[in-house]
Structure formats: structure tokens, C-alpha cells
PDB file of C-alpha atoms and ligand atoms in Angstrom:
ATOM      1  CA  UNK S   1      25.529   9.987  33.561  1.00  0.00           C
ATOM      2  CA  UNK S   2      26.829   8.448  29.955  1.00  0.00           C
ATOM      3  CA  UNK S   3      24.950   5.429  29.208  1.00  0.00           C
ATOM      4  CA  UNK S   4      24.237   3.403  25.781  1.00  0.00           C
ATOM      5  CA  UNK S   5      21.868   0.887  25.276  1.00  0.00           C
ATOM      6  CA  UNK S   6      22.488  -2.129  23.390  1.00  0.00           C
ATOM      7  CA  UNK S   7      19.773  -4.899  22.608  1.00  0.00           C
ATOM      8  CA  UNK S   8      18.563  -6.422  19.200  1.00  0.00           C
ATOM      9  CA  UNK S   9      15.667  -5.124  17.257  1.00  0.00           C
ATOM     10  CA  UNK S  10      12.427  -4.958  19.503  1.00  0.00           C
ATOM     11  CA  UNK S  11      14.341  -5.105  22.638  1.00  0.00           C
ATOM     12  CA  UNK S  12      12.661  -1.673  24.368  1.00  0.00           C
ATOM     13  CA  UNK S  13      15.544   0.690  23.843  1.00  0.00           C
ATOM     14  CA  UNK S  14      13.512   2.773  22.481  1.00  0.00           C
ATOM     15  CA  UNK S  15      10.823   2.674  24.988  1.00  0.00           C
ATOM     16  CA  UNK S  16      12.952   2.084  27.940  1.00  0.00           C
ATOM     17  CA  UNK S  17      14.885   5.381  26.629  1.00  0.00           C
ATOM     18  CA  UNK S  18      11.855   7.713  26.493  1.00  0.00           C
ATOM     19  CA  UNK S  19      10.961   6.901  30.301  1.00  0.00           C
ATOM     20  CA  UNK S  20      14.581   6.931  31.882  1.00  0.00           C
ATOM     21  CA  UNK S  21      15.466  10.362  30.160  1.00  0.00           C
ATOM     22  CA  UNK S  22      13.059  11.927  32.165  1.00  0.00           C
ATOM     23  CA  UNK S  23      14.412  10.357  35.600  1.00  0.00           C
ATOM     24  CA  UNK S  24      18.132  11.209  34.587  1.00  0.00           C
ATOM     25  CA  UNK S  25      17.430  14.232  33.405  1.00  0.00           C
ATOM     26  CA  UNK S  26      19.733  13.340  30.187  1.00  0.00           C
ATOM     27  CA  UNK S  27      18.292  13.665  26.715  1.00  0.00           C
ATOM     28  CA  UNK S  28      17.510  10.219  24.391  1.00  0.00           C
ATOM     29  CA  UNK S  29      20.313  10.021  21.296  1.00  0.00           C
ATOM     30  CA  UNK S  30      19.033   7.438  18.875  1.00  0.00           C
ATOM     31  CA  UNK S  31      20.538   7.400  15.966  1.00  0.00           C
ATOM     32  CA  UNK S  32      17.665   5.570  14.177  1.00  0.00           C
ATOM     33  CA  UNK S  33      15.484   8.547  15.295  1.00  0.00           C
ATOM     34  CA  UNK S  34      17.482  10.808  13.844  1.00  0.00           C
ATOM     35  CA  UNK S  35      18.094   9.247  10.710  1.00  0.00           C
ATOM     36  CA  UNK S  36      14.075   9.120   9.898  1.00  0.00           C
ATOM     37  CA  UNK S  37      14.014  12.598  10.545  1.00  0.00           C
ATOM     38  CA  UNK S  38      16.161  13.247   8.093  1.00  0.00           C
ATOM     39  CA  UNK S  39      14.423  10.786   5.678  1.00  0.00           C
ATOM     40  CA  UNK S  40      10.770  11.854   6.620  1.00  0.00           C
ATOM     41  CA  UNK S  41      12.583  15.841   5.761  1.00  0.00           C
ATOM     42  CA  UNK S  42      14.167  14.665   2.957  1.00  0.00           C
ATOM     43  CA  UNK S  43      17.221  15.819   3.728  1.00  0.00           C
ATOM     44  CA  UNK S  44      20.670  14.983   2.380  1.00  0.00           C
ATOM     45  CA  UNK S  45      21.643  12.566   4.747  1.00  0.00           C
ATOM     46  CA  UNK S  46      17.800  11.270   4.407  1.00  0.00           C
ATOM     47  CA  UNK S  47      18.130  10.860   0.996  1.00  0.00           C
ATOM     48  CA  UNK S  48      21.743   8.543   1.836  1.00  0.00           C
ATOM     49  CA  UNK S  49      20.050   6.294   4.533  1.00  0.00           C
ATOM     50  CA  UNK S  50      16.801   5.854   3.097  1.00  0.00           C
ATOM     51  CA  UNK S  51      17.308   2.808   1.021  1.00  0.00           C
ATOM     52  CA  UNK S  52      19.382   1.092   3.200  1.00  0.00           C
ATOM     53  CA  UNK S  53      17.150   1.832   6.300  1.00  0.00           C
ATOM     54  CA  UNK S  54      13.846   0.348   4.814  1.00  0.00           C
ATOM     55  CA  UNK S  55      16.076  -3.050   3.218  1.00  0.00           C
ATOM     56  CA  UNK S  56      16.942  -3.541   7.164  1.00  0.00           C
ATOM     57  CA  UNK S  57      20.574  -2.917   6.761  1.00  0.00           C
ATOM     58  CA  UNK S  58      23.082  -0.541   8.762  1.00  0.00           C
ATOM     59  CA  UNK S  59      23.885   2.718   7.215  1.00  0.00           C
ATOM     60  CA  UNK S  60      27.857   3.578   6.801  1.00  0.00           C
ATOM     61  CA  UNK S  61      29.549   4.348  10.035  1.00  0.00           C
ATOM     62  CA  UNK S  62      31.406   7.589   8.695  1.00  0.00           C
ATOM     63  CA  UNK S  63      27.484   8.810   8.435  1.00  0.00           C
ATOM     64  CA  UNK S  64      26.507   7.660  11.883  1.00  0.00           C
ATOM     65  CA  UNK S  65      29.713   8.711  13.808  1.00  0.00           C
ATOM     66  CA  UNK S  66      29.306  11.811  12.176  1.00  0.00           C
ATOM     67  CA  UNK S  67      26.060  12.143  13.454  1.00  0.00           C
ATOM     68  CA  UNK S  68      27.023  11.145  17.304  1.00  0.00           C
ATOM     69  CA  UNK S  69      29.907  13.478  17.300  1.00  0.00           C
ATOM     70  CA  UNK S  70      27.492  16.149  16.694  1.00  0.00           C
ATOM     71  CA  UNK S  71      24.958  15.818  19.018  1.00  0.00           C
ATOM     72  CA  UNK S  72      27.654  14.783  21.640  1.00  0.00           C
ATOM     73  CA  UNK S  73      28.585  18.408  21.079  1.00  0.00           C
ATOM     74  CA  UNK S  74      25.739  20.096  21.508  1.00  0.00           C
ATOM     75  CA  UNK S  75      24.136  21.933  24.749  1.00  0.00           C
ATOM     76  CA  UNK S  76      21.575  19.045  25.886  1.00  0.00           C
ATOM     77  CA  UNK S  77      24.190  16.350  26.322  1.00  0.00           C
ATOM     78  CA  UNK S  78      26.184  18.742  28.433  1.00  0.00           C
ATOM     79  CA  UNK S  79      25.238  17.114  32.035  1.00  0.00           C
ATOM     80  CA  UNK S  80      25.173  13.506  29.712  1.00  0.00           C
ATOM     81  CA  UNK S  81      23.202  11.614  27.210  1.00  0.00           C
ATOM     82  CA  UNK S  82      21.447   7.683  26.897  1.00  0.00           C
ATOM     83  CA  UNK S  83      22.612   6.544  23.368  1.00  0.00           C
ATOM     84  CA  UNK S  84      20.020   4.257  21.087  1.00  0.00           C
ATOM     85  CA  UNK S  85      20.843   2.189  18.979  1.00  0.00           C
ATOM     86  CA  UNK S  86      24.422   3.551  18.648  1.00  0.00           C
ATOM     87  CA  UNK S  87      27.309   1.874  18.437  1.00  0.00           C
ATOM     88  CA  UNK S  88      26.623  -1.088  16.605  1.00  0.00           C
ATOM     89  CA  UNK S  89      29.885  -2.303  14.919  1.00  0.00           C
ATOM     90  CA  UNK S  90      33.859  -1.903  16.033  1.00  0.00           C
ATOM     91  CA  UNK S  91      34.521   1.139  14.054  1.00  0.00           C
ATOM     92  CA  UNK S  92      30.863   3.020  15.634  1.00  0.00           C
ATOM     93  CA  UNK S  93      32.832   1.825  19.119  1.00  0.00           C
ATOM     94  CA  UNK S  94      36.074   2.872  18.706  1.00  0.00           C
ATOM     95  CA  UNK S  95      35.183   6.036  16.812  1.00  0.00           C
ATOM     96  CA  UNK S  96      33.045   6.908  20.116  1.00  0.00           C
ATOM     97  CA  UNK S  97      35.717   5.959  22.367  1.00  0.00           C
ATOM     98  CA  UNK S  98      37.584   8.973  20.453  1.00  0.00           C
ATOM     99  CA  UNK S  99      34.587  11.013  20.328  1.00  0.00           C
ATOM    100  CA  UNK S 100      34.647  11.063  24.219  1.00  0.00           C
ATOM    101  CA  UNK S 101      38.499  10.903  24.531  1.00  0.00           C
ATOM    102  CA  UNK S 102      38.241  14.011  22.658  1.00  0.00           C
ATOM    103  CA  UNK S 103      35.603  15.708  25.103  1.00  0.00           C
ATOM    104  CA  UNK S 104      37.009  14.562  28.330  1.00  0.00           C
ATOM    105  CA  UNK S 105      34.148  11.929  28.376  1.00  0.00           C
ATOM    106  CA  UNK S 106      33.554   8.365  29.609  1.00  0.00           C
ATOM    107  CA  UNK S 107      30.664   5.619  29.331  1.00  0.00           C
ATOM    108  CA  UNK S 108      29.148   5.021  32.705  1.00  0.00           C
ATOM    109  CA  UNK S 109      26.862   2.273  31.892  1.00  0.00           C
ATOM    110  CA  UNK S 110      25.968  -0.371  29.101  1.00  0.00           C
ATOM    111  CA  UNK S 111      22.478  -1.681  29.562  1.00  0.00           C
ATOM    112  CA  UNK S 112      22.249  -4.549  27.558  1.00  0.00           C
ATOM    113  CA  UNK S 113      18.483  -5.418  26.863  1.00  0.00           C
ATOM    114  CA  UNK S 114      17.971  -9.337  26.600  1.00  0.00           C
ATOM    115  CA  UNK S 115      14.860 -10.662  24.848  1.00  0.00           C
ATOM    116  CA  UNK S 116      14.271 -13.815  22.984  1.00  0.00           C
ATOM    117  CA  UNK S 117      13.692 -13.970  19.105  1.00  0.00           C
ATOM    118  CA  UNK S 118      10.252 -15.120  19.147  1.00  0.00           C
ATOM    119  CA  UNK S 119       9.636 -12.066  21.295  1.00  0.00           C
ATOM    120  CA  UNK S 120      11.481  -9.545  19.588  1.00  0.00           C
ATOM    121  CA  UNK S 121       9.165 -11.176  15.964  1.00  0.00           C
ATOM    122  CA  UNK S 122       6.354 -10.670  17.564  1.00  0.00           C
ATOM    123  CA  UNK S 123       6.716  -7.047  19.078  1.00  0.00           C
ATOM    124  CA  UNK S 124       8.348  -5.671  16.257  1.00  0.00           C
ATOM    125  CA  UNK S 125       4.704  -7.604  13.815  1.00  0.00           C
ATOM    126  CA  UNK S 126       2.523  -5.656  16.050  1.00  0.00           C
ATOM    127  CA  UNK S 127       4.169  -2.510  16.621  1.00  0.00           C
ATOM    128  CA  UNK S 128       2.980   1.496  15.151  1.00  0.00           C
ATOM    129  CA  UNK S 129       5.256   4.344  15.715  1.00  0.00           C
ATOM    130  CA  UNK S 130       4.586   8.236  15.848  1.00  0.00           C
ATOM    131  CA  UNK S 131       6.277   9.531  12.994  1.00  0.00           C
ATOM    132  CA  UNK S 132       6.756  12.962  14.953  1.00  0.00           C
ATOM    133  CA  UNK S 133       7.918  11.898  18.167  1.00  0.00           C
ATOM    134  CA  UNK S 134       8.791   8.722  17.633  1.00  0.00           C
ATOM    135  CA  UNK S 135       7.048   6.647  20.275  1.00  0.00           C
ATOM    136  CA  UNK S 136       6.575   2.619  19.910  1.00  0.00           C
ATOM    137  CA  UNK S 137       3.493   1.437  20.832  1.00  0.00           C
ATOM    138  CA  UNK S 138       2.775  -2.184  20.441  1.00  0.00           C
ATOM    139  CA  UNK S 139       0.256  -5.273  21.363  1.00  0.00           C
ATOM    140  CA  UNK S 140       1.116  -4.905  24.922  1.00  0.00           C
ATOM    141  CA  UNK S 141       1.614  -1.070  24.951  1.00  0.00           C
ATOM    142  CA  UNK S 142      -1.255  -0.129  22.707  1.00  0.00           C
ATOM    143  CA  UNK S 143      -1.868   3.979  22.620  1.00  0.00           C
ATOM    144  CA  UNK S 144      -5.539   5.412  24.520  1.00  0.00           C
ATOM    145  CA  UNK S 145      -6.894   6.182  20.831  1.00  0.00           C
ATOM    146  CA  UNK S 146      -6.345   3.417  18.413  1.00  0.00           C
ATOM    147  CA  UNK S 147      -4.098   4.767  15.938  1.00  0.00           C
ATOM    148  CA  UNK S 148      -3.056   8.171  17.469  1.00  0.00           C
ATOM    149  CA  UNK S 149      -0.033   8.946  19.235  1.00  0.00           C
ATOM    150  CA  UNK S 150      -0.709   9.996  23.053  1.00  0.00           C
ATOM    151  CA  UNK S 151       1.970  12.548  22.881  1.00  0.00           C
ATOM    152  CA  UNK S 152       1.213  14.519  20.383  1.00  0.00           C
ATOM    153  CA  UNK S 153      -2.475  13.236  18.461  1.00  0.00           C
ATOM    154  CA  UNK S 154       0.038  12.175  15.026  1.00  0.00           C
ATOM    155  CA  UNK S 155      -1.986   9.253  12.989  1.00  0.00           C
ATOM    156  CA  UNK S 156       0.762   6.736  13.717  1.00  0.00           C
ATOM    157  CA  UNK S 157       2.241   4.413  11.123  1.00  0.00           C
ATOM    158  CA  UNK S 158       4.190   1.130  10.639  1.00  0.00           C
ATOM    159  CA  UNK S 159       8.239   1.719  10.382  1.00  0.00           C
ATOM    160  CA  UNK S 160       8.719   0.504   6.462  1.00  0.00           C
ATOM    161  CA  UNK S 161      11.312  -1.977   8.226  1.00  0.00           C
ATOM    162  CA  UNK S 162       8.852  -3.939  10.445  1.00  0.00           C
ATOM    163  CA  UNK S 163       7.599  -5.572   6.893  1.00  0.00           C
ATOM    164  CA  UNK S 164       8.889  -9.316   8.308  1.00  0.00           C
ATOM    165  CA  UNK S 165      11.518 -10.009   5.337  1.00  0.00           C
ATOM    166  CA  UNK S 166      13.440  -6.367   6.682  1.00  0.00           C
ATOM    167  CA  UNK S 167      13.202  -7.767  10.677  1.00  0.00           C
ATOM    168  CA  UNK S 168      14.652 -10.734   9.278  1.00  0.00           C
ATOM    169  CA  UNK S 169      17.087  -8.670   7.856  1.00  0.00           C
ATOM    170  CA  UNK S 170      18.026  -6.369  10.715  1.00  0.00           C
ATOM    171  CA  UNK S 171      18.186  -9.275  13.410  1.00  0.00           C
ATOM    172  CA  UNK S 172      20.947 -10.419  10.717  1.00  0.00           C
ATOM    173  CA  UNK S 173      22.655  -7.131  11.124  1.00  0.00           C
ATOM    174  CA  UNK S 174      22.746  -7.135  15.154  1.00  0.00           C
ATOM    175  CA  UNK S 175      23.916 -10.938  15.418  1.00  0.00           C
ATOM    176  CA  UNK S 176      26.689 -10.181  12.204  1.00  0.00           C
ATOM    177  CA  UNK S 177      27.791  -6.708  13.621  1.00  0.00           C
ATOM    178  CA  UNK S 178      26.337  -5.875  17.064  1.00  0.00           C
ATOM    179  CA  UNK S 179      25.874  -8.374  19.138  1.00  0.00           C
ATOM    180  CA  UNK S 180      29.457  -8.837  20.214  1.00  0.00           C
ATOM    181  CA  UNK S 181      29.814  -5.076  21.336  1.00  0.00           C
ATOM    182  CA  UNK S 182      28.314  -6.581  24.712  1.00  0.00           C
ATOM    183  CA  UNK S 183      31.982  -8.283  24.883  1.00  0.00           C
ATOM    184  CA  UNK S 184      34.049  -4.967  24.057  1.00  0.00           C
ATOM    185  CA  UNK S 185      32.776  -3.253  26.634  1.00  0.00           C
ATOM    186  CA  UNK S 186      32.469  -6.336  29.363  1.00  0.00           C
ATOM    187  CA  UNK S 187      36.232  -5.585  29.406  1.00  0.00           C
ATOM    188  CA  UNK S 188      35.774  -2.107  30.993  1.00  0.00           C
ATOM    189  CA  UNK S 189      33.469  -3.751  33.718  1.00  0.00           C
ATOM    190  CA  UNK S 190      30.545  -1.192  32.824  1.00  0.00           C
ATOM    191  CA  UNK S 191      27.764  -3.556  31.271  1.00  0.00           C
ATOM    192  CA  UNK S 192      24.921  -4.817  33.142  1.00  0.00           C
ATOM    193  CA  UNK S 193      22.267  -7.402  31.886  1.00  0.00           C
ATOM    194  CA  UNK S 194      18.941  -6.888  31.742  1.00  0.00           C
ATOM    195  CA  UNK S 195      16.089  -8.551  31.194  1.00  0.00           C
ATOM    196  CA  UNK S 196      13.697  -7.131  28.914  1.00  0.00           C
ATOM    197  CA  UNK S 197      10.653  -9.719  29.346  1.00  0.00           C
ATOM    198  CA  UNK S 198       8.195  -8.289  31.113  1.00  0.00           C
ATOM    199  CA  UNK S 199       5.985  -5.250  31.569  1.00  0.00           C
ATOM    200  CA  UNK S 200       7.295  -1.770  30.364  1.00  0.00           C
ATOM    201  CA  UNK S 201       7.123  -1.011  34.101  1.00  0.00           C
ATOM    202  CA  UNK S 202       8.997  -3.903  35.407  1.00  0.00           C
ATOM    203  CA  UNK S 203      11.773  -3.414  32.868  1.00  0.00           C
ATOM    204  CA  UNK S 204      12.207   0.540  33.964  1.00  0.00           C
ATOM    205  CA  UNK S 205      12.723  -0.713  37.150  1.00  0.00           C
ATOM    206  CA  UNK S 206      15.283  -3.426  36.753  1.00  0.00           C
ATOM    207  CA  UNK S 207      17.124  -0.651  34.328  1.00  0.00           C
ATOM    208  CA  UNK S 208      16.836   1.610  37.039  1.00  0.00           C
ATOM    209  CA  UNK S 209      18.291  -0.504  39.435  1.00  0.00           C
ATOM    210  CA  UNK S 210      21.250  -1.302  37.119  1.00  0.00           C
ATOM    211  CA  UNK S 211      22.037   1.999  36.776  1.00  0.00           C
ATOM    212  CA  UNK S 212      21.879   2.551  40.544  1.00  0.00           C
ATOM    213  CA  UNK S 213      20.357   5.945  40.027  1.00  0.00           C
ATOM    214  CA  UNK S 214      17.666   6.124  42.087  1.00  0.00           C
ATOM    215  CA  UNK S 215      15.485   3.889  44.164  1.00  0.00           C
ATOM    216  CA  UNK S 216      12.828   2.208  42.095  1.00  0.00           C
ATOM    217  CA  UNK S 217       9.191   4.163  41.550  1.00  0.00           C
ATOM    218  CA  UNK S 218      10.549   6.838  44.297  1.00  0.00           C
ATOM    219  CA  UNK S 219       9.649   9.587  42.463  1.00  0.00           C
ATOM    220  CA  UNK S 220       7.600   8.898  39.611  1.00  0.00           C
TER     221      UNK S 220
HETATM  222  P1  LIG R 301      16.710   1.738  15.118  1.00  0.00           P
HETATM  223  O1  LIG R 301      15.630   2.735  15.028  1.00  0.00           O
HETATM  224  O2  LIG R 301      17.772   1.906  16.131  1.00  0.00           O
HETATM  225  O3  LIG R 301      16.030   0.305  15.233  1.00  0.00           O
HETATM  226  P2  LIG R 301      16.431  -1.056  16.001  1.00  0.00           P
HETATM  227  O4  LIG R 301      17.724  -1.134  16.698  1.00  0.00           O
HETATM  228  O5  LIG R 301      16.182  -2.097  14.977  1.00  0.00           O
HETATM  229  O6  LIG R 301      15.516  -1.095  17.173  1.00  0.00           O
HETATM  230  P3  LIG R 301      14.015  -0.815  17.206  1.00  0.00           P
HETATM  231  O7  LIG R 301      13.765   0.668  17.215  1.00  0.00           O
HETATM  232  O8  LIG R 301      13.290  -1.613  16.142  1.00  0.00           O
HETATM  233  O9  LIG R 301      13.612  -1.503  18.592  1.00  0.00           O
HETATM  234  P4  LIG R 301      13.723  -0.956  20.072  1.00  0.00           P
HETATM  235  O10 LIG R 301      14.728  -1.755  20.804  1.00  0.00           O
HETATM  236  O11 LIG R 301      13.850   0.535  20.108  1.00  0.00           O
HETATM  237  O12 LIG R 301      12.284  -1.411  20.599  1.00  0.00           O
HETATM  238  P5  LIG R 301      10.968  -0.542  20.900  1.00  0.00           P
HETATM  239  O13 LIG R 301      11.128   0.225  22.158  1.00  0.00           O
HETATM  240  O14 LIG R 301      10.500   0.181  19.689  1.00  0.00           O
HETATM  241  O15 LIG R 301      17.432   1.617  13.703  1.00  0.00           O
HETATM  242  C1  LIG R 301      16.671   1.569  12.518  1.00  0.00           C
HETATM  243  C2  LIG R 301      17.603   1.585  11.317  1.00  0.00           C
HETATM  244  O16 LIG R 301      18.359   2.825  11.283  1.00  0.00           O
HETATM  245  C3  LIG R 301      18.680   0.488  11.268  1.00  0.00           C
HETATM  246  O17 LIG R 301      18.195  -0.718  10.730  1.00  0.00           O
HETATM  247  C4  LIG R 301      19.733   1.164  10.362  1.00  0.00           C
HETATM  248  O18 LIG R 301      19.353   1.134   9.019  1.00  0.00           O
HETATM  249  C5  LIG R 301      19.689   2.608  10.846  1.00  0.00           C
HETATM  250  N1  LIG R 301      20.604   2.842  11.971  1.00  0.00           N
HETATM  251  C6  LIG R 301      20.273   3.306  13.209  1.00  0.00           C
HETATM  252  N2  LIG R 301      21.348   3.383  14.001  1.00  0.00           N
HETATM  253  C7  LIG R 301      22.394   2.976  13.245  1.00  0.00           C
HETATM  254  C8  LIG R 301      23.780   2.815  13.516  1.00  0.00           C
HETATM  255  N3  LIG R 301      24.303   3.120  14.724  1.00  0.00           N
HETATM  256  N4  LIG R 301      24.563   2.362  12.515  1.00  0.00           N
HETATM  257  C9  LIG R 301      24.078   2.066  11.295  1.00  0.00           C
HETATM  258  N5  LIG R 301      22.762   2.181  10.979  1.00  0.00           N
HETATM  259  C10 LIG R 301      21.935   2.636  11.951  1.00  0.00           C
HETATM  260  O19 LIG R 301       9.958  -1.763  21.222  1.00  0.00           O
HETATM  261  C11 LIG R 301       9.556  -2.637  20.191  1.00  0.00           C
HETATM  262  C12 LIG R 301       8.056  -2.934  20.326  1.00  0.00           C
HETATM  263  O20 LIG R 301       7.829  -3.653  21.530  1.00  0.00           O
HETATM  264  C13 LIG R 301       7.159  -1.686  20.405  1.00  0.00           C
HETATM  265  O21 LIG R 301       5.937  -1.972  19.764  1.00  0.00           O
HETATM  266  C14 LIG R 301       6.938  -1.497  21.915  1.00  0.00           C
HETATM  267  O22 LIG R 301       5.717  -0.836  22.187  1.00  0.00           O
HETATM  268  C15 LIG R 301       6.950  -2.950  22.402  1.00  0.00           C
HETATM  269  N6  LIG R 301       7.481  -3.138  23.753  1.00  0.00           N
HETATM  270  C16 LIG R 301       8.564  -2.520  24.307  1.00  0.00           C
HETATM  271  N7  LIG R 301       8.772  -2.988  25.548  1.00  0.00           N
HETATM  272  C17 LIG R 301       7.828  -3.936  25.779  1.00  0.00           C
HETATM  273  C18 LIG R 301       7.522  -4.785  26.891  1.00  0.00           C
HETATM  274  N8  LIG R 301       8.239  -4.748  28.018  1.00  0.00           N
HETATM  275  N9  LIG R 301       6.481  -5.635  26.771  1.00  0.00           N
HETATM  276  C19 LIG R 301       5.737  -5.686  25.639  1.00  0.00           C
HETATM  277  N10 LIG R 301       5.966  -4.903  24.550  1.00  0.00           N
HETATM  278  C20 LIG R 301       7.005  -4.033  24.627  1.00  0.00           C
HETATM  279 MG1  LIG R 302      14.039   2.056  18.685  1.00  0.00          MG
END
């Protein structure tokens, strides 16, 4: 199964991704996970994104598509992949589109996260992330150990672009650019709505339903 997830800043994608993965059997492509890796490396492409990633604004698509073509190519994403946080202009979309043109590929499912601004604000003031593997945790999703992740016992920190000037910032970005990639792919009848208010739990399930993969909680 193909699937992208679309939503503003705070929505869950991230968190939703890291639970349905494991149910599909598909790995998690986030392109804003990636790109910190590469910072936190101090890589090339780290070195590129860096400044742009902590003012809260979009790095260049030629860098991002560039990205998703590669891991679209690789091994894991064989049987399919759940993308994060990618596409999130026109030119990420249509350069996709080619991507899986190219392979043979098609997008199954858009799940499009919906959560109010004030919510989104105040996740996104309250939320620590593992700078290894990545995991959110937030007021409502807090981690056993204050301060260490539950994966993997990293000292977790807070993303440089939670500071409330770069959300600000990056909810400028999705309603500019991203917001109205829910309309290009209504067209090709694959998006489904979803409300992301709620418990982590409750939202799997609705996002499990919308996908149609499985029946909820059956074997979790
Ligand atoms: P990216 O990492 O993709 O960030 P984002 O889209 O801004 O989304 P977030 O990761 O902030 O939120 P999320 O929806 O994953 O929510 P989460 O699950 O963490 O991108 C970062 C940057 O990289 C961009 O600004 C850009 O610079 C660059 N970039 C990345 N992709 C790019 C692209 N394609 N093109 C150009 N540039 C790109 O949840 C948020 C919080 O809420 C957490 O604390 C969590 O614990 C909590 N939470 C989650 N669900 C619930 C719930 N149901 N109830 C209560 N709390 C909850
Ligand atoms: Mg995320």
C-alpha cells in the first residue's frame, strides 16, 4: 500500500506514521526525518537545509524530490511506503507523480490529518523529540522517564523549530504552499479526512479505518 500523509504542523503524522508502519508492514518516509539526520551528521545536504529548517521555512524541492526518488528506490519501499511530510508544494507533487510513473507506481491513499490551530500551538509548545529515532512525545503523550526516549533511552530535546516565532512560520508555509495539495489529489478520488482530535489511539483507529486495512485493534 502507497500512502502519504498530509496535515499542518502538529497534526500526528509523525506519530500516527510510527504506529501504522508496523500494521502495514511498510516503512515511515519523512522527509523532515531525514533531513535532521543529515543536519544532526553534518552532512552536505545537512549543511543546505539547516538554516532554512530551524527559520521554519521549506527547503528547495530539487533537494527534497531528490531525496524521495531515492528512498522510493530502495529495498524497504519495495512492498510500499507511508510518506511524511512529503509533498508539500505542486512541483514536490508532480515530481512524485513522475517518480512513480517512472516505477510503475501509484498513491493508494491520502490521509489528510485535520486539527485546529490552537491545537496544533499548543502540541507543537509542549512537545520533545528523540534526536535518534525521532519520536514526538508531547503533553498528552509524555515518555515513562521524563526526558528519555522509550525507544531507545536518548536524552530527548526540543526541535530548534518549535521556538513559537518558527511554528508561526511553518503554519505560514503549509497554508501558502501545502494546504491546497488536499485539492490535487481530491481529483483522483484517493483522499480521506481525518480527524486528528483525540487520543493517539482513537486517531490510529479512524486512520485505520480510512485506509480499510484491517479491522480496528484486531491485532495489536
Ligand atoms: P517535518 O519534520 O515534516 O515537520 P512538520 O510537517 O512541521 O510536522 P511536525 O513533525 O512538526 O508535526 P507532525 O504532524 O509530525 O506531528 P507529531 O506527530 O510530531 O518538517 C520539518 C522541516 O523540514 C520543515 O519545516 C522544512 O524545513 C523541512 N522539510 C521537511 N519536508 C519537507 C518538504 N517536503 N519540502 C520542503 N521542506 C521540507 O505531533 C506533534 C505533537 O503532538 C507531539 O508532541 C505529539 O506527541 C503530540 N500528539 C500527536 N498526536 C496527538 C494526539 N492525538 N493527542 C495529543 N497530542 C498528540
Ligand atoms: Mg513530524
Amino acid at each position: 500500500m502507497n500512502v502519504i500523509f498530509l496535515g499542518p504542523p502538529g497534526a500526528g503524522k509523525g506519530t500516527q506514521a510510527k504506529r501504522i508502519i508496523g500494521r502495514l508492514g511498510i516503512p515511515q518516509l519523512s522527509t523532515g526525518d531525514i533531513l535532521r539526520k543529515a543536519v544532526a551528521d553534518g552532512t552536505a545536504l545537512g549543511k543546505k537545509a539547516k538554516a532554512l529548517m530551524d527559520a521554519g521555512k521549506l527547503v528547495p524541492d530539487e533537494i527534497v524530490n531528490g531525496i524521495v526518488d531515492e528512498a522510493l528506490g530502495s529495498p524497504e519501499a519495495a512492498k510500499g511506503f507511508l510518506l511524511d511530510g512529503f509533498p508539500r508544494t505542486v512541483p514536490q507533487a508532480t515530481a512524485l507523480d513522475e517518480i512513480l510513473q517512472r516505477r510503475g507506481r501509484k498513491i493508494d491513499h491520502v490521509i489528510n490529518l485535520e486539527v485546529p490551530t490552537e491545537v496544533l500551538v499548543d502540541r507543537l509548545s509542549g512537545r520533545q523529540t528523540c534526536p535518534k529515532c525521532q519520536t514526538p512525545y508531547g503533553k498528552d503523550t509524555p515518555p515513562k522517564r521524563a526526558g528519555i526516549c522509550d525507544k531507545d533511552g536518548e536524552k530527548l530535546i526540543v526541535r530548534p523549530d518549535d521556538m513559537p516565532d518558527r511554528v508561526r512560520q511553518r503554519m505560514l508555509e503549509y497554508e501558502s504552499k501545502t494546504a491546497l495539495l488536499t485539492g490535487y489529489y481530491r481529483k483522483r478520488g484517493v483522499v480521506r479526512a481525518v480527524d486528528g482530535v483525540g487520543t493517539v489511539d482513537e486517531v490510529e483507529r479512524r486512520i485505520i479505518q480510512a485506509l480499510g486495512a484491517e479491522r480496528p485493534g484486531v491485532d495489536r
